[in-house]
mmCIF file of N, CA and C in Angstrom:
data_model
loop_
_atom_site.group_PDB
_atom_site.id
_atom_site.type_symbol
_atom_site.label_atom_id
_atom_site.label_comp_id
_atom_site.label_asym_id
_atom_site.label_seq_id
_atom_site.Cartn_x
_atom_site.Cartn_y
_atom_site.Cartn_z
ATOM 1 N N MET A 1 57.592 0.717 -87.336
ATOM 2 C CA MET A 1 56.203 0.992 -87.506
ATOM 3 C C MET A 1 56.234 2.097 -86.463
ATOM 4 N N PRO A 2 55.019 2.864 -86.089
ATOM 5 C CA PRO A 2 54.781 3.818 -84.687
ATOM 6 C C PRO A 2 54.251 3.088 -83.538
ATOM 7 N N LYS A 3 54.596 4.023 -82.673
ATOM 8 C CA LYS A 3 54.213 3.142 -81.561
ATOM 9 C C LYS A 3 53.053 3.487 -81.392
ATOM 10 N N SER A 4 51.968 2.029 -81.060
ATOM 11 C CA SER A 4 50.723 2.584 -81.049
ATOM 12 C C SER A 4 50.037 2.227 -79.719
ATOM 13 N N CYS A 5 50.690 1.082 -78.798
ATOM 14 C CA CYS A 5 49.867 0.912 -77.584
ATOM 15 C C CYS A 5 49.748 2.262 -76.793
ATOM 16 N N ARG A 6 48.595 1.867 -76.277
ATOM 17 C CA ARG A 6 47.826 2.795 -75.526
ATOM 18 C C ARG A 6 48.730 2.715 -73.649
ATOM 19 N N TYR A 7 48.809 1.788 -73.171
ATOM 20 C CA TYR A 7 49.444 1.435 -72.116
ATOM 21 C C TYR A 7 51.345 1.878 -71.881
ATOM 22 N N ILE A 8 51.452 2.111 -70.787
ATOM 23 C CA ILE A 8 52.912 2.044 -70.623
ATOM 24 C C ILE A 8 52.756 1.251 -69.172
ATOM 25 N N PRO A 9 53.336 0.242 -69.152
ATOM 26 C CA PRO A 9 54.463 -0.489 -70.239
ATOM 27 C C PRO A 9 53.412 -1.239 -71.097
ATOM 28 N N THR A 10 54.094 -1.236 -72.230
ATOM 29 C CA THR A 10 53.196 -1.938 -73.406
ATOM 30 C C THR A 10 52.869 -3.328 -73.069
ATOM 31 N N CYS A 11 51.916 -4.209 -73.799
ATOM 32 C CA CYS A 11 51.828 -5.236 -73.651
ATOM 33 C C CYS A 11 52.581 -6.326 -73.409
ATOM 34 N N SER A 12 53.221 -5.993 -74.344
ATOM 35 C CA SER A 12 54.885 -7.267 -74.393
ATOM 36 C C SER A 12 55.690 -7.028 -73.095
ATOM 37 N N GLU A 13 56.183 -6.155 -72.347
ATOM 38 C CA GLU A 13 56.915 -5.309 -71.749
ATOM 39 C C GLU A 13 55.978 -6.014 -70.431
ATOM 40 N N TYR A 14 54.685 -5.686 -70.062
ATOM 41 C CA TYR A 14 53.429 -6.104 -69.217
ATOM 42 C C TYR A 14 53.497 -7.667 -68.915
ATOM 43 N N SER A 15 53.295 -8.236 -69.880
ATOM 44 C CA SER A 15 53.844 -10.152 -69.832
ATOM 45 C C SER A 15 55.124 -10.324 -69.530
ATOM 46 N N MET A 16 56.104 -10.017 -69.593
ATOM 47 C CA MET A 16 57.623 -10.317 -69.620
ATOM 48 C C MET A 16 57.774 -9.858 -67.889
ATOM 49 N N ILE A 17 56.731 -9.162 -67.496
ATOM 50 C CA ILE A 17 57.202 -8.655 -65.548
ATOM 51 C C ILE A 17 56.026 -9.402 -65.243
ATOM 52 N N ALA A 18 55.127 -9.945 -65.801
ATOM 53 C CA ALA A 18 53.789 -10.700 -65.316
ATOM 54 C C ALA A 18 54.335 -12.530 -65.309
ATOM 55 N N TYR A 19 55.279 -13.254 -66.526
ATOM 56 C CA TYR A 19 55.699 -14.033 -66.135
ATOM 57 C C TYR A 19 56.872 -14.175 -65.206
ATOM 58 N N LYS A 20 57.508 -13.113 -64.918
ATOM 59 C CA LYS A 20 58.569 -13.329 -64.133
ATOM 60 C C LYS A 20 58.344 -13.093 -62.729
ATOM 61 N N LYS A 21 57.659 -12.385 -62.154
ATOM 62 C CA LYS A 21 57.005 -12.097 -61.203
ATOM 63 C C LYS A 21 55.870 -13.322 -60.648
ATOM 64 N N TYR A 22 55.130 -13.794 -61.559
ATOM 65 C CA TYR A 22 54.288 -14.700 -61.328
ATOM 66 C C TYR A 22 54.066 -16.307 -61.606
ATOM 67 N N GLY A 23 55.401 -16.529 -62.436
ATOM 68 C CA GLY A 23 55.102 -17.220 -62.728
ATOM 69 C C GLY A 23 54.270 -18.203 -64.269
ATOM 70 N N VAL A 24 54.045 -19.242 -64.327
ATOM 71 C CA VAL A 24 53.002 -19.632 -65.938
ATOM 72 C C VAL A 24 51.844 -19.306 -66.140
ATOM 73 N N VAL A 25 51.248 -19.536 -65.123
ATOM 74 C CA VAL A 25 49.993 -19.737 -64.957
ATOM 75 C C VAL A 25 49.037 -18.689 -64.740
ATOM 76 N N LYS A 26 49.993 -18.025 -63.190
ATOM 77 C CA LYS A 26 48.811 -16.162 -63.037
ATOM 78 C C LYS A 26 50.036 -15.764 -64.390
ATOM 79 N N GLY A 27 51.227 -15.542 -65.102
ATOM 80 C CA GLY A 27 51.168 -14.464 -65.907
ATOM 81 C C GLY A 27 50.483 -14.653 -66.872
ATOM 82 N N THR A 28 50.168 -16.316 -67.302
ATOM 83 C CA THR A 28 49.238 -16.156 -68.720
ATOM 84 C C THR A 28 47.955 -15.306 -68.867
ATOM 85 N N VAL A 29 47.027 -15.491 -67.269
ATOM 86 C CA VAL A 29 45.999 -15.148 -67.378
ATOM 87 C C VAL A 29 46.112 -13.607 -67.425
ATOM 88 N N LEU A 30 46.657 -13.188 -66.705
ATOM 89 C CA LEU A 30 47.270 -11.795 -66.705
ATOM 90 C C LEU A 30 47.530 -11.093 -67.785
ATOM 91 N N THR A 31 48.337 -11.644 -68.690
ATOM 92 C CA THR A 31 48.579 -10.970 -70.013
ATOM 93 C C THR A 31 47.275 -11.415 -71.036
ATOM 94 N N ALA A 32 46.466 -12.560 -70.835
ATOM 95 C CA ALA A 32 45.200 -12.592 -71.636
ATOM 96 C C ALA A 32 44.311 -11.548 -71.269
ATOM 97 N N TRP A 33 44.380 -11.275 -69.984
ATOM 98 C CA TRP A 33 43.442 -10.430 -69.734
ATOM 99 C C TRP A 33 43.698 -8.671 -70.056
ATOM 100 N N ARG A 34 45.209 -8.464 -69.839
ATOM 101 C CA ARG A 34 45.579 -7.033 -70.739
ATOM 102 C C ARG A 34 45.586 -6.726 -71.822
ATOM 103 N N LEU A 35 45.179 -8.043 -73.146
ATOM 104 C CA LEU A 35 45.325 -8.366 -74.480
ATOM 105 C C LEU A 35 43.903 -8.018 -75.024
ATOM 106 N N CYS A 36 43.184 -8.786 -73.734
ATOM 107 C CA CYS A 36 41.519 -8.462 -74.071
ATOM 108 C C CYS A 36 41.067 -6.704 -73.977
ATOM 109 N N ARG A 37 41.824 -6.447 -73.295
ATOM 110 C CA ARG A 37 41.565 -4.718 -72.986
ATOM 111 C C ARG A 37 42.388 -3.742 -73.887
ATOM 112 N N CYS A 38 43.669 -4.579 -74.699
ATOM 113 C CA CYS A 38 44.120 -3.668 -75.607
ATOM 114 C C CYS A 38 43.567 -3.845 -76.832
ATOM 115 N N ASN A 39 42.407 -3.030 -77.104
ATOM 116 C CA ASN A 39 42.056 -2.859 -78.321
ATOM 117 C C ASN A 39 41.359 -1.540 -78.873
ATOM 118 N N PRO A 40 40.821 -1.114 -80.028
ATOM 119 C CA PRO A 40 39.909 0.410 -79.962
ATOM 120 C C PRO A 40 39.200 0.172 -78.792
ATOM 121 N N LEU A 41 38.077 -0.325 -78.549
ATOM 122 C CA LEU A 41 37.206 -0.703 -77.628
ATOM 123 C C LEU A 41 36.759 -1.348 -76.383
ATOM 124 N N GLY A 42 38.440 -1.426 -76.122
ATOM 125 C CA GLY A 42 38.941 -1.919 -74.390
ATOM 126 C C GLY A 42 38.739 -0.632 -74.249
ATOM 127 N N ASN A 43 38.665 -0.840 -72.929
ATOM 128 C CA ASN A 43 38.655 0.378 -71.070
ATOM 129 C C ASN A 43 40.038 0.663 -71.651
ATOM 130 N N VAL A 44 39.914 2.214 -71.363
ATOM 131 C CA VAL A 44 40.875 3.096 -71.451
ATOM 132 C C VAL A 44 41.840 3.117 -70.142
ATOM 133 N N VAL A 45 41.026 2.754 -69.263
ATOM 134 C CA VAL A 45 41.867 2.677 -67.731
ATOM 135 C C VAL A 45 43.072 1.846 -67.620
ATOM 136 N N PRO A 46 44.142 2.389 -67.105
ATOM 137 C CA PRO A 46 45.762 1.663 -67.000
ATOM 138 C C PRO A 46 45.340 0.489 -66.434
ATOM 139 N N SER A 47 46.197 -0.338 -66.675
ATOM 140 C CA SER A 47 46.660 -1.303 -65.624
ATOM 141 C C SER A 47 47.255 -1.019 -64.138
ATOM 142 N N LEU A 48 46.714 -1.803 -63.346
ATOM 143 C CA LEU A 48 47.660 -1.539 -62.010
ATOM 144 C C LEU A 48 49.116 -2.017 -62.168
ATOM 145 N N ALA A 49 49.665 -1.510 -61.625
ATOM 146 C CA ALA A 49 51.190 -1.492 -61.473
ATOM 147 C C ALA A 49 51.583 -3.197 -61.007
ATOM 148 N N LEU A 50 52.775 -4.112 -61.653
ATOM 149 C CA LEU A 50 52.295 -4.919 -61.096
ATOM 150 C C LEU A 50 53.834 -5.360 -59.887
#
């Protein structure tokens, strides 16, 4: 499958970093927020570094 994520790090990498750095609660919130933006109609502004 071709790489299609427009973000660096990818959403899955971002999620792993968020969970390791902030724990389950905040990691889940950050991941959900990222996934809401990760679609063709989403904002093209990259996420801030964790």
